[in-house]
Amino acid sequence: MQAALLIGLFGLVILASLAVAPRRASVEGFYDGAGEGGQAPGLWTLVLSQVTTWIFARSLMNAAILGYFYGAAGTLAYAAYYGSFLSGGFIVARLRGQDARSVQDWLSARFGGAGVACYNVVIGLRLLSEVFANLIVVGLIFTAVLPEMASAGPLSIIVVAVLGLAYSAWGGLSAALRTDVMQMLVFLVVFAVALVALVTSPGFSLGAALTAEGTSGSYNGWVLLVVAFLQVFSYPAHDPVMMDRGFIADEKTTKASFLHAFWISTLCILAFGMFGIQASLVGADYEGELIGTWAGMFPAWVFVALLVSLLVSALSTLDSALASAARLTVEELRLLPRTLGGGRIAMVAFMVGGAALTLWGNKALFDAVAVSGTASMFLTPVLIVGLVMNRVIALWAYIVAFAAAMLGAAAYFLRSNELVAAILPEGHKYEQLLAICVVVLVIGFAAVLAGARRPSGVASDAGA
């Protein structure tokens, strides 16, 4: 019964997404998000699109899982990443103030092709991880609700990948913006129903939830909060979905959209984390990334509402990630022509690549955030010294900062390897992540400050 209801409701959301997608596709709409009349998206279209692409399925699950293990500290740590809307809005405003049309545009003027290539490697990996992680959540959900069907997980991943690709490839960014609005409204309604059911249930106490320490104690949650603060400046700059939306409307609308997206998404993440915290408070066993845990905790309709909200958030992120993948491949890397066909080929390639990664054994959802967040940290000294302080940075310094961040990301990813484990300090993986982040920032700032100078006259590409 639960499976049939879940499939039926999610099917309706997919049909609605296909219905609201643009009937006619244009190159400008596909890559720049322009409406059928060529107009830029309005404020609330931009806000809802920003929010729904950032409170995606992986993020919701991460907030709940961290809340389960580390209590309020764990959920707060993940919510801190949503400060990225504030730092991202600041970065976009600075870039636009210097007449840059994208992060790549700014980097190209200062570091040439080599600088842009380093950045594009990081955001290419980020987009692949977006597709992979959201499809993984889809697979986990259907595996949990259809345990008697061995192929439920892989089959659901294939179906959602194909259907998501269908309307994404039709309209590109314009389709993503239009469907994001509908999907976000559905998410808010369904999630609000589940949240009200949680907070009005007899066993719920807001005071207990706010002071909960989780099943593993709150210490590592606070460690992760420090990690989030270290990564939150560079994190939005390596997210092409957020950055792409920073340049498609006027500056006033864009600034307001980032501010509204910040408080809405942060509240959603904190609220979803409550479901994980409550599971720890009632002593529920951790089962199947909490999906199995919730099945035994809540009435069937609340459980289905939670899963529908997760599936809607996964779908909304997939279309936006594919739109950004098309823009990266066509407009930045110029590997394909700037046509509808070129963008669609890029989308297919990223969807196939992300789906293929679901065959990989690692299901630790936060690992994708930690690895990509660490890789992005080379941008922190570069943007602070180059963009904010307006210094000219030598290319060698940029490369050193990039290499340090990539090695740090690789060290965390390969932390179970004997050689890497011998280098890392002993302790919990989040303590190791914190140590890696500190080292990456120290090396990055040391190199960038050593290779920086005041601009002589008008700032140019002297660093290239």
Tab-separated table of C-alpha atoms in Angstrom:
chain	number	residue	atom	x	y	z
A	1	MET	CA	0.000	0.000	0.000
A	2	GLN	CA	2.762	2.441	0.964
A	3	ALA	CA	4.728	1.617	-2.181
A	4	ALA	CA	1.696	2.062	-4.433
A	5	LEU	CA	0.818	5.414	-2.850
A	6	LEU	CA	4.418	6.623	-3.065
A	7	ILE	CA	4.763	5.622	-6.721
A	8	GLY	CA	1.388	7.188	-7.562
A	9	LEU	CA	2.154	10.533	-5.895
A	10	PHE	CA	5.654	10.733	-7.314
A	11	GLY	CA	4.295	9.811	-10.741
A	12	LEU	CA	1.902	12.762	-10.522
A	13	VAL	CA	4.807	15.089	-9.681
A	14	ILE	CA	6.758	13.841	-12.713
A	15	LEU	CA	3.715	14.311	-14.973
A	16	ALA	CA	3.224	17.826	-13.582
A	17	SER	CA	6.906	18.569	-14.249
A	18	LEU	CA	6.500	17.482	-17.855
A	19	ALA	CA	3.348	19.611	-18.132
A	20	VAL	CA	4.899	22.869	-16.864
A	21	ALA	CA	8.134	22.486	-18.856
A	22	PRO	CA	8.313	24.927	-21.806
A	23	ARG	CA	6.503	23.795	-24.925
A	24	ARG	CA	9.067	25.471	-27.173
A	25	ALA	CA	12.807	25.293	-26.592
A	26	SER	CA	15.234	28.039	-27.605
A	27	VAL	CA	19.002	28.279	-27.297
A	28	GLU	CA	18.669	31.377	-25.060
A	29	GLY	CA	16.208	29.619	-22.779
A	30	PHE	CA	18.244	26.420	-22.716
A	31	TYR	CA	21.493	28.056	-21.569
A	32	ASP	CA	20.448	31.398	-20.030
A	33	GLY	CA	17.047	30.559	-18.536
A	34	ALA	CA	15.217	33.204	-20.574
A	35	GLY	CA	11.417	32.877	-20.799
A	36	GLU	CA	9.560	32.371	-24.040
A	37	GLY	CA	9.460	36.145	-24.504
A	38	GLY	CA	13.168	36.489	-23.706
A	39	GLN	CA	12.541	37.886	-20.215
A	40	ALA	CA	14.719	37.105	-17.187
A	41	PRO	CA	13.175	35.096	-14.310
A	42	GLY	CA	11.355	37.041	-11.595
A	43	LEU	CA	12.326	37.212	-7.924
A	44	TRP	CA	10.279	34.318	-6.558
A	45	THR	CA	11.030	32.083	-9.513
A	46	LEU	CA	14.709	32.624	-8.721
A	47	VAL	CA	14.198	32.181	-4.966
A	48	LEU	CA	12.230	28.948	-5.231
A	49	SER	CA	14.662	27.595	-7.821
A	50	GLN	CA	17.635	28.411	-5.575
A	51	VAL	CA	16.004	26.794	-2.561
A	52	THR	CA	14.753	23.616	-4.206
A	53	THR	CA	18.091	22.952	-5.895
A	54	TRP	CA	19.927	23.318	-2.586
A	55	ILE	CA	17.643	21.438	-0.205
A	56	PHE	CA	17.976	18.384	-2.391
A	57	ALA	CA	17.491	14.785	-1.319
A	58	ARG	CA	21.078	14.228	-0.240
A	59	SER	CA	21.008	17.368	1.904
A	60	LEU	CA	17.770	16.414	3.613
A	61	MET	CA	19.099	12.957	4.387
A	62	ASN	CA	22.418	14.382	5.596
A	63	ALA	CA	20.628	16.783	7.963
A	64	ALA	CA	18.535	13.951	9.397
A	65	ILE	CA	21.419	11.464	9.651
A	66	LEU	CA	23.730	13.983	11.327
A	67	GLY	CA	20.874	14.868	13.689
A	68	TYR	CA	20.412	11.195	14.551
A	69	PHE	CA	24.074	10.619	15.384
A	70	TYR	CA	25.124	14.026	16.777
A	71	GLY	CA	21.873	15.660	17.829
A	72	ALA	CA	21.182	19.357	17.384
A	73	ALA	CA	24.891	20.024	16.797
A	74	GLY	CA	24.930	17.713	13.790
A	75	THR	CA	21.907	19.285	12.122
A	76	LEU	CA	23.185	22.784	12.924
A	77	ALA	CA	26.531	21.899	11.340
A	78	TYR	CA	24.864	20.909	8.104
A	79	ALA	CA	22.589	23.951	8.187
A	80	ALA	CA	25.730	26.116	8.423
A	81	TYR	CA	26.524	25.165	4.828
A	82	TYR	CA	23.441	27.173	3.846
A	83	GLY	CA	25.338	30.289	4.847
A	84	SER	CA	26.621	29.699	1.322
A	85	PHE	CA	23.691	31.797	0.099
A	86	LEU	CA	25.130	34.770	1.968
A	87	SER	CA	28.733	34.209	0.899
A	88	GLY	CA	27.575	33.227	-2.602
A	89	GLY	CA	25.503	36.390	-2.939
A	90	PHE	CA	28.510	38.425	-1.792
A	91	ILE	CA	30.788	36.726	-4.353
A	92	VAL	CA	28.272	37.209	-7.188
A	93	ALA	CA	27.883	40.901	-6.341
A	94	ARG	CA	31.664	41.377	-6.375
A	95	LEU	CA	32.033	39.520	-9.662
A	96	ARG	CA	29.279	41.535	-11.310
A	97	GLY	CA	30.810	44.711	-9.908
A	98	GLN	CA	33.957	43.847	-11.872
A	99	ASP	CA	31.906	43.128	-15.026
A	100	ALA	CA	32.519	39.381	-14.855
A	101	ARG	CA	29.776	37.210	-16.347
A	102	SER	CA	30.745	34.080	-14.383
A	103	VAL	CA	33.417	32.726	-12.042
A	104	GLN	CA	35.204	31.334	-15.105
A	105	ASP	CA	35.157	34.771	-16.729
A	106	TRP	CA	36.865	36.326	-13.687
A	107	LEU	CA	39.419	33.525	-13.382
A	108	SER	CA	40.230	33.628	-17.107
A	109	ALA	CA	41.088	37.334	-16.938
A	110	ARG	CA	43.568	36.676	-14.130
A	111	PHE	CA	44.916	33.163	-14.596
A	112	GLY	CA	44.235	32.324	-18.227
A	113	GLY	CA	43.243	28.919	-19.491
A	114	ALA	CA	45.148	27.015	-16.791
A	115	GLY	CA	43.247	28.765	-14.009
A	116	VAL	CA	39.866	28.109	-15.597
A	117	ALA	CA	40.776	24.466	-16.287
A	118	CYS	CA	41.508	23.866	-12.573
A	119	TYR	CA	38.164	25.355	-11.610
A	120	ASN	CA	36.246	23.425	-14.266
A	121	VAL	CA	37.701	20.132	-13.013
A	122	VAL	CA	36.268	20.829	-9.566
A	123	ILE	CA	32.805	21.856	-10.739
A	124	GLY	CA	32.649	18.943	-13.198
A	125	LEU	CA	33.216	16.577	-10.266
A	126	ARG	CA	30.658	18.531	-8.236
A	127	LEU	CA	27.975	18.083	-10.907
A	128	LEU	CA	28.672	14.370	-11.220
A	129	SER	CA	28.373	14.011	-7.444
A	130	GLU	CA	25.031	15.873	-7.538
A	131	VAL	CA	23.582	13.428	-10.039
A	132	PHE	CA	25.086	10.422	-8.245
A	133	ALA	CA	23.994	11.355	-4.717
A	134	ASN	CA	20.399	12.187	-5.597
A	135	LEU	CA	19.961	9.008	-7.625
A	136	ILE	CA	21.398	7.062	-4.677
A	137	VAL	CA	18.674	8.466	-2.409
A	138	VAL	CA	16.034	7.462	-4.967
A	139	GLY	CA	17.430	3.931	-4.949
A	140	LEU	CA	17.535	3.790	-1.144
A	141	ILE	CA	13.893	4.881	-0.908
A	142	PHE	CA	12.514	2.306	-3.314
A	143	THR	CA	14.708	-0.430	-1.878
A	144	ALA	CA	13.196	0.334	1.534
A	145	VAL	CA	9.553	0.422	0.423
A	146	LEU	CA	9.835	-2.583	-1.932
A	147	PRO	CA	12.087	-4.972	0.043
A	148	GLU	CA	10.621	-8.009	-1.678
A	149	MET	CA	11.735	-6.702	-5.081
A	150	ALA	CA	15.495	-7.194	-5.456
A	151	SER	CA	15.793	-4.860	-8.436
A	152	ALA	CA	13.687	-2.040	-6.943
A	153	GLY	CA	16.665	0.222	-6.243
A	154	PRO	CA	18.461	-0.032	-9.614
A	155	LEU	CA	15.179	0.039	-11.551
A	156	SER	CA	13.951	3.173	-9.766
A	157	ILE	CA	17.281	4.896	-10.443
A	158	ILE	CA	16.989	4.141	-14.156
A	159	VAL	CA	13.346	5.286	-14.360
A	160	VAL	CA	13.945	8.574	-12.505
A	161	ALA	CA	17.121	9.218	-14.501
A	162	VAL	CA	15.319	8.756	-17.818
A	163	LEU	CA	12.239	10.795	-16.873
A	164	GLY	CA	14.304	13.579	-15.302
A	165	LEU	CA	16.499	13.688	-18.369
A	166	ALA	CA	13.446	13.819	-20.649
A	167	TYR	CA	12.115	17.225	-19.592
A	168	SER	CA	15.567	18.595	-18.652
A	169	ALA	CA	16.923	17.909	-22.128
A	170	TRP	CA	13.871	19.496	-23.701
A	171	GLY	CA	14.111	22.956	-22.153
A	172	GLY	CA	17.460	23.177	-20.337
A	173	LEU	CA	17.722	25.942	-17.720
A	174	SER	CA	14.330	27.430	-18.624
A	175	ALA	CA	12.712	24.033	-17.942
A	176	ALA	CA	14.614	23.709	-14.663
A	177	LEU	CA	13.440	27.136	-13.476
A	178	ARG	CA	9.792	26.506	-14.317
A	179	THR	CA	9.653	23.022	-12.858
A	180	ASP	CA	11.616	24.087	-9.769
A	181	VAL	CA	8.805	26.456	-8.797
A	182	MET	CA	6.158	23.756	-9.059
A	183	GLN	CA	8.339	21.149	-7.348
A	184	MET	CA	9.245	23.496	-4.497
A	185	LEU	CA	5.604	24.330	-3.816
A	186	VAL	CA	4.765	20.604	-3.746
A	187	PHE	CA	7.713	19.968	-1.438
A	188	LEU	CA	6.694	22.725	0.990
A	189	VAL	CA	3.113	21.462	1.240
A	190	VAL	CA	4.043	17.795	1.667
A	191	PHE	CA	6.888	18.504	4.075
A	192	ALA	CA	4.759	20.902	6.136
A	193	VAL	CA	2.192	18.139	6.626
A	194	ALA	CA	4.875	15.734	7.849
A	195	LEU	CA	6.447	18.376	10.113
A	196	VAL	CA	3.146	19.294	11.757
A	197	ALA	CA	2.518	15.596	12.395
A	198	LEU	CA	5.948	15.327	14.039
A	199	VAL	CA	5.725	18.345	16.350
A	200	THR	CA	2.153	17.524	17.439
A	201	SER	CA	2.901	13.865	18.170
A	202	PRO	CA	2.677	12.897	21.880
A	203	GLY	CA	6.341	11.950	22.187
A	204	PHE	CA	7.823	15.133	20.691
A	205	SER	CA	9.454	17.825	22.822
A	206	LEU	CA	11.040	20.857	21.175
A	207	GLY	CA	13.240	21.436	24.211
A	208	ALA	CA	14.503	17.867	24.102
A	209	ALA	CA	15.162	18.132	20.369
A	210	LEU	CA	17.120	21.378	20.707
A	211	THR	CA	19.340	19.928	23.438
A	212	ALA	CA	19.655	16.400	22.039
A	213	GLU	CA	23.157	14.975	21.722
A	214	GLY	CA	22.323	12.138	19.336
A	215	THR	CA	23.234	8.489	19.603
A	216	SER	CA	26.988	9.182	19.328
A	217	GLY	CA	27.261	12.371	21.387
A	218	SER	CA	27.404	15.930	20.111
A	219	TYR	CA	31.209	16.406	20.016
A	220	ASN	CA	31.746	15.456	16.371
A	221	GLY	CA	28.747	17.570	15.396
A	222	TRP	CA	30.535	20.621	16.804
A	223	VAL	CA	33.713	19.568	14.970
A	224	LEU	CA	31.723	19.424	11.751
A	225	LEU	CA	30.280	22.875	12.477
A	226	VAL	CA	33.828	24.283	12.494
A	227	VAL	CA	34.512	22.480	9.195
A	228	ALA	CA	31.393	24.076	7.714
A	229	PHE	CA	32.537	27.554	8.763
A	230	LEU	CA	35.931	26.946	7.118
A	231	GLN	CA	34.319	25.761	3.875
A	232	VAL	CA	31.307	28.064	3.646
A	233	PHE	CA	33.055	30.918	1.812
A	234	SER	CA	34.390	28.822	-1.061
A	235	TYR	CA	31.562	26.265	-1.124
A	236	PRO	CA	29.048	28.312	-3.164
A	237	ALA	CA	31.696	29.399	-5.663
A	238	HIS	CA	32.243	25.800	-6.773
A	239	ASP	CA	28.526	25.097	-7.090
A	240	PRO	CA	27.597	25.904	-10.697
A	241	VAL	CA	23.858	25.623	-10.002
A	242	MET	CA	24.020	28.527	-7.544
A	243	MET	CA	26.526	30.541	-9.562
A	244	ASP	CA	24.576	30.146	-12.811
A	245	ARG	CA	21.533	31.670	-11.096
A	246	GLY	CA	23.613	34.640	-9.980
A	247	PHE	CA	23.932	36.060	-13.478
A	248	ILE	CA	20.533	35.606	-15.160
A	249	ALA	CA	18.551	38.444	-13.528
A	250	ASP	CA	19.242	42.068	-12.604
A	251	GLU	CA	21.467	42.787	-9.604
A	252	LYS	CA	18.661	43.908	-7.253
A	253	THR	CA	16.566	40.810	-7.947
A	254	THR	CA	19.611	38.562	-7.634
A	255	LYS	CA	20.654	40.018	-4.276
A	256	ALA	CA	17.156	39.650	-2.850
A	257	SER	CA	16.883	36.070	-4.158
A	258	PHE	CA	20.033	34.997	-2.316
A	259	LEU	CA	18.821	36.513	0.963
A	260	HIS	CA	15.387	34.890	0.766
A	261	ALA	CA	16.870	31.560	-0.318
A	262	PHE	CA	19.152	31.631	2.735
A	263	TRP	CA	16.472	31.818	5.414
A	264	ILE	CA	13.977	29.544	3.669
A	265	SER	CA	16.466	26.754	2.953
A	266	THR	CA	18.088	26.994	6.395
A	267	LEU	CA	14.720	26.602	8.123
A	268	CYS	CA	13.867	23.618	5.904
A	269	ILE	CA	17.160	21.882	6.710
A	270	LEU	CA	16.829	22.504	10.454
A	271	ALA	CA	13.243	21.235	10.370
A	272	PHE	CA	14.107	18.081	8.436
A	273	GLY	CA	16.947	17.412	10.853
A	274	MET	CA	14.288	17.149	13.574
A	275	PHE	CA	13.156	13.830	12.088
A	276	GLY	CA	16.620	12.383	12.652
A	277	ILE	CA	16.917	13.908	16.115
A	278	GLN	CA	13.533	12.497	17.125
A	279	ALA	CA	14.588	9.045	15.953
A	280	SER	CA	17.580	9.217	18.308
A	281	LEU	CA	15.459	10.464	21.212
A	282	VAL	CA	12.974	7.596	20.992
A	283	GLY	CA	15.841	5.094	20.796
A	284	ALA	CA	15.036	3.867	17.288
A	285	ASP	CA	17.650	1.676	15.638
A	286	TYR	CA	19.490	3.156	12.665
A	287	GLU	CA	18.295	1.310	9.591
A	288	GLY	CA	18.725	2.049	5.887
A	289	GLU	CA	19.874	5.705	6.055
A	290	LEU	CA	16.960	6.303	8.492
A	291	ILE	CA	14.342	5.344	5.901
A	292	GLY	CA	13.705	2.001	7.563
A	293	THR	CA	13.814	3.703	10.961
A	294	TRP	CA	11.066	6.174	10.006
A	295	ALA	CA	8.881	3.354	8.659
A	296	GLY	CA	8.580	1.983	12.191
A	297	MET	CA	8.281	5.376	13.902
A	298	PHE	CA	5.545	7.192	12.014
A	299	PRO	CA	2.067	6.474	10.681
A	300	ALA	CA	2.058	5.315	7.070
A	301	TRP	CA	0.858	8.651	5.676
A	302	VAL	CA	3.605	10.615	7.474
A	303	PHE	CA	6.210	8.139	6.243
A	304	VAL	CA	4.965	8.493	2.661
A	305	ALA	CA	4.938	12.300	2.964
A	306	LEU	CA	8.590	12.243	4.060
A	307	LEU	CA	9.589	10.037	1.141
A	308	VAL	CA	7.645	12.095	-1.403
A	309	SER	CA	9.418	15.245	-0.193
A	310	LEU	CA	12.759	13.488	-0.631
A	311	LEU	CA	11.879	12.280	-4.130
A	312	VAL	CA	10.640	15.716	-5.223
A	313	SER	CA	13.835	17.338	-3.963
A	314	ALA	CA	15.912	14.746	-5.828
A	315	LEU	CA	14.073	15.384	-9.085
A	316	SER	CA	14.388	19.163	-8.768
A	317	THR	CA	18.132	18.938	-8.263
A	318	LEU	CA	18.706	16.574	-11.160
A	319	ASP	CA	17.258	18.941	-13.760
A	320	SER	CA	19.260	21.907	-12.453
A	321	ALA	CA	22.488	19.891	-12.293
A	322	LEU	CA	21.968	18.779	-15.897
A	323	ALA	CA	21.299	22.360	-17.032
A	324	SER	CA	24.547	23.488	-15.408
A	325	ALA	CA	26.378	20.512	-16.925
A	326	ALA	CA	25.212	21.588	-20.378
A	327	ARG	CA	26.407	25.141	-19.778
A	328	LEU	CA	29.778	23.935	-18.466
A	329	THR	CA	30.365	21.599	-21.406
A	330	VAL	CA	29.152	23.961	-24.129
A	331	GLU	CA	29.823	27.518	-22.965
A	332	GLU	CA	32.877	27.074	-20.754
A	333	LEU	CA	34.698	24.013	-22.083
A	334	ARG	CA	33.379	24.501	-25.647
A	335	LEU	CA	33.459	20.782	-26.257
A	336	LEU	CA	30.126	20.870	-28.108
A	337	PRO	CA	28.348	23.465	-30.262
A	338	ARG	CA	26.042	26.006	-28.590
A	339	THR	CA	22.928	24.369	-29.900
A	340	LEU	CA	20.064	22.456	-28.346
A	341	GLY	CA	21.655	19.240	-29.599
A	342	GLY	CA	25.020	20.067	-28.042
A	343	GLY	CA	23.477	20.762	-24.647
A	344	ARG	CA	21.401	17.619	-24.760
A	345	ILE	CA	24.411	15.450	-25.523
A	346	ALA	CA	26.176	16.943	-22.478
A	347	MET	CA	23.147	16.217	-20.288
A	348	VAL	CA	23.013	12.598	-21.396
A	349	ALA	CA	26.742	12.186	-20.670
A	350	PHE	CA	26.458	13.562	-17.126
A	351	MET	CA	23.320	11.586	-16.341
A	352	VAL	CA	24.932	8.355	-17.560
A	353	GLY	CA	28.104	9.142	-15.597
A	354	GLY	CA	26.210	9.915	-12.390
A	355	ALA	CA	24.030	6.838	-12.746
A	356	ALA	CA	27.105	4.686	-13.331
A	357	LEU	CA	28.615	5.970	-10.072
A	358	THR	CA	25.626	4.544	-8.173
A	359	LEU	CA	27.144	1.121	-8.851
A	360	TRP	CA	30.063	2.148	-6.619
A	361	GLY	CA	29.757	0.722	-3.125
A	362	ASN	CA	30.071	3.912	-1.041
A	363	LYS	CA	26.666	5.079	0.241
A	364	ALA	CA	28.040	7.601	2.778
A	365	LEU	CA	26.113	10.648	1.579
A	366	PHE	CA	28.136	13.248	3.486
A	367	ASP	CA	31.378	12.077	1.860
A	368	ALA	CA	30.396	13.761	-1.418
A	369	VAL	CA	29.862	17.055	0.427
A	370	ALA	CA	33.121	16.752	2.368
A	371	VAL	CA	35.225	15.859	-0.660
A	372	SER	CA	33.845	18.533	-2.994
A	373	GLY	CA	33.817	21.113	-0.193
A	374	THR	CA	37.484	20.446	0.539
A	375	ALA	CA	38.391	20.584	-3.149
A	376	SER	CA	36.712	23.991	-3.412
A	377	MET	CA	38.824	25.506	-0.630
A	378	PHE	CA	41.553	26.701	-3.009
A	379	LEU	CA	39.042	29.408	-3.951
A	380	THR	CA	38.957	30.884	-0.431
A	381	PRO	CA	42.398	32.583	-0.505
A	382	VAL	CA	42.077	33.345	-4.236
A	383	LEU	CA	38.730	35.108	-3.854
A	384	ILE	CA	39.562	36.897	-0.597
A	385	VAL	CA	42.942	38.182	-1.789
A	386	GLY	CA	42.120	38.592	-5.476
A	387	LEU	CA	38.428	39.521	-5.553
A	388	VAL	CA	37.929	41.265	-2.191
A	389	MET	CA	41.392	42.774	-1.641
A	390	ASN	CA	41.893	43.354	-5.378
A	391	ARG	CA	45.431	41.975	-5.486
A	392	VAL	CA	47.062	40.454	-8.549
A	393	ILE	CA	47.951	36.830	-7.809
A	394	ALA	CA	50.694	34.899	-9.587
A	395	LEU	CA	49.591	31.816	-11.484
A	396	TRP	CA	52.030	29.613	-9.549
A	397	ALA	CA	50.363	30.625	-6.267
A	398	TYR	CA	46.932	29.767	-7.662
A	399	ILE	CA	48.220	26.351	-8.778
A	400	VAL	CA	49.760	25.650	-5.350
A	401	ALA	CA	46.454	26.496	-3.613
A	402	PHE	CA	44.570	24.283	-6.084
A	403	ALA	CA	46.994	21.376	-5.628
A	404	ALA	CA	46.746	21.608	-1.830
A	405	ALA	CA	42.946	21.499	-1.963
A	406	MET	CA	42.840	18.571	-4.378
A	407	LEU	CA	45.349	16.606	-2.306
A	408	GLY	CA	43.304	17.376	0.812
A	409	ALA	CA	40.111	16.150	-0.851
A	410	ALA	CA	41.889	13.006	-2.035
A	411	ALA	CA	43.293	12.394	1.458
A	412	TYR	CA	39.810	12.483	2.991
A	413	PHE	CA	38.360	10.305	0.248
A	414	LEU	CA	41.187	7.743	0.639
A	415	ARG	CA	41.462	7.993	4.429
A	416	SER	CA	41.076	4.231	4.859
A	417	ASN	CA	44.129	3.600	2.682
A	418	GLU	CA	47.120	2.522	4.788
A	419	LEU	CA	49.532	5.097	3.336
A	420	VAL	CA	47.047	7.948	3.742
A	421	ALA	CA	46.002	6.780	7.228
A	422	ALA	CA	49.634	6.945	8.295
A	423	ILE	CA	49.752	10.645	7.382
A	424	LEU	CA	46.428	11.706	8.871
A	425	PRO	CA	46.084	12.305	12.621
A	426	GLU	CA	44.323	9.610	14.599
A	427	GLY	CA	40.739	10.311	15.476
A	428	HIS	CA	37.223	10.405	14.098
A	429	LYS	CA	36.855	11.070	10.366
A	430	TYR	CA	35.443	14.544	11.037
A	431	GLU	CA	38.443	15.405	13.194
A	432	GLN	CA	40.633	14.277	10.303
A	433	LEU	CA	38.544	16.402	7.924
A	434	LEU	CA	39.003	19.445	10.156
A	435	ALA	CA	42.776	18.925	10.225
A	436	ILE	CA	42.832	18.589	6.427
A	437	CYS	CA	40.817	21.794	5.984
A	438	VAL	CA	43.144	23.769	8.250
A	439	VAL	CA	46.225	22.536	6.370
A	440	VAL	CA	44.650	23.302	2.987
A	441	LEU	CA	43.792	26.858	4.048
A	442	VAL	CA	47.212	27.494	5.610
A	443	ILE	CA	49.046	26.341	2.467
A	444	GLY	CA	46.605	28.175	0.187
A	445	PHE	CA	46.829	31.500	2.001
A	446	ALA	CA	50.619	31.233	2.374
A	447	ALA	CA	51.043	30.668	-1.367
A	448	VAL	CA	48.518	33.287	-2.472
A	449	LEU	CA	49.830	35.981	-0.111
A	450	ALA	CA	53.394	35.216	-1.189
A	451	GLY	CA	52.392	35.471	-4.847
A	452	ALA	CA	50.198	38.572	-4.515
A	453	ARG	CA	50.984	42.167	-5.318
A	454	ARG	CA	49.133	45.425	-5.665
A	455	PRO	CA	47.878	46.095	-9.172
A	456	SER	CA	49.947	48.573	-11.145
A	457	GLY	CA	47.427	50.904	-12.716
A	458	VAL	CA	44.379	49.011	-13.913
A	459	ALA	CA	44.186	45.376	-12.783
A	460	SER	CA	44.787	43.067	-15.708
A	461	ASP	CA	45.651	39.488	-16.371
A	462	ALA	CA	49.174	40.004	-15.055
A	463	GLY	CA	48.853	36.894	-12.970
A	464	ALA	CA	48.350	34.692	-15.987
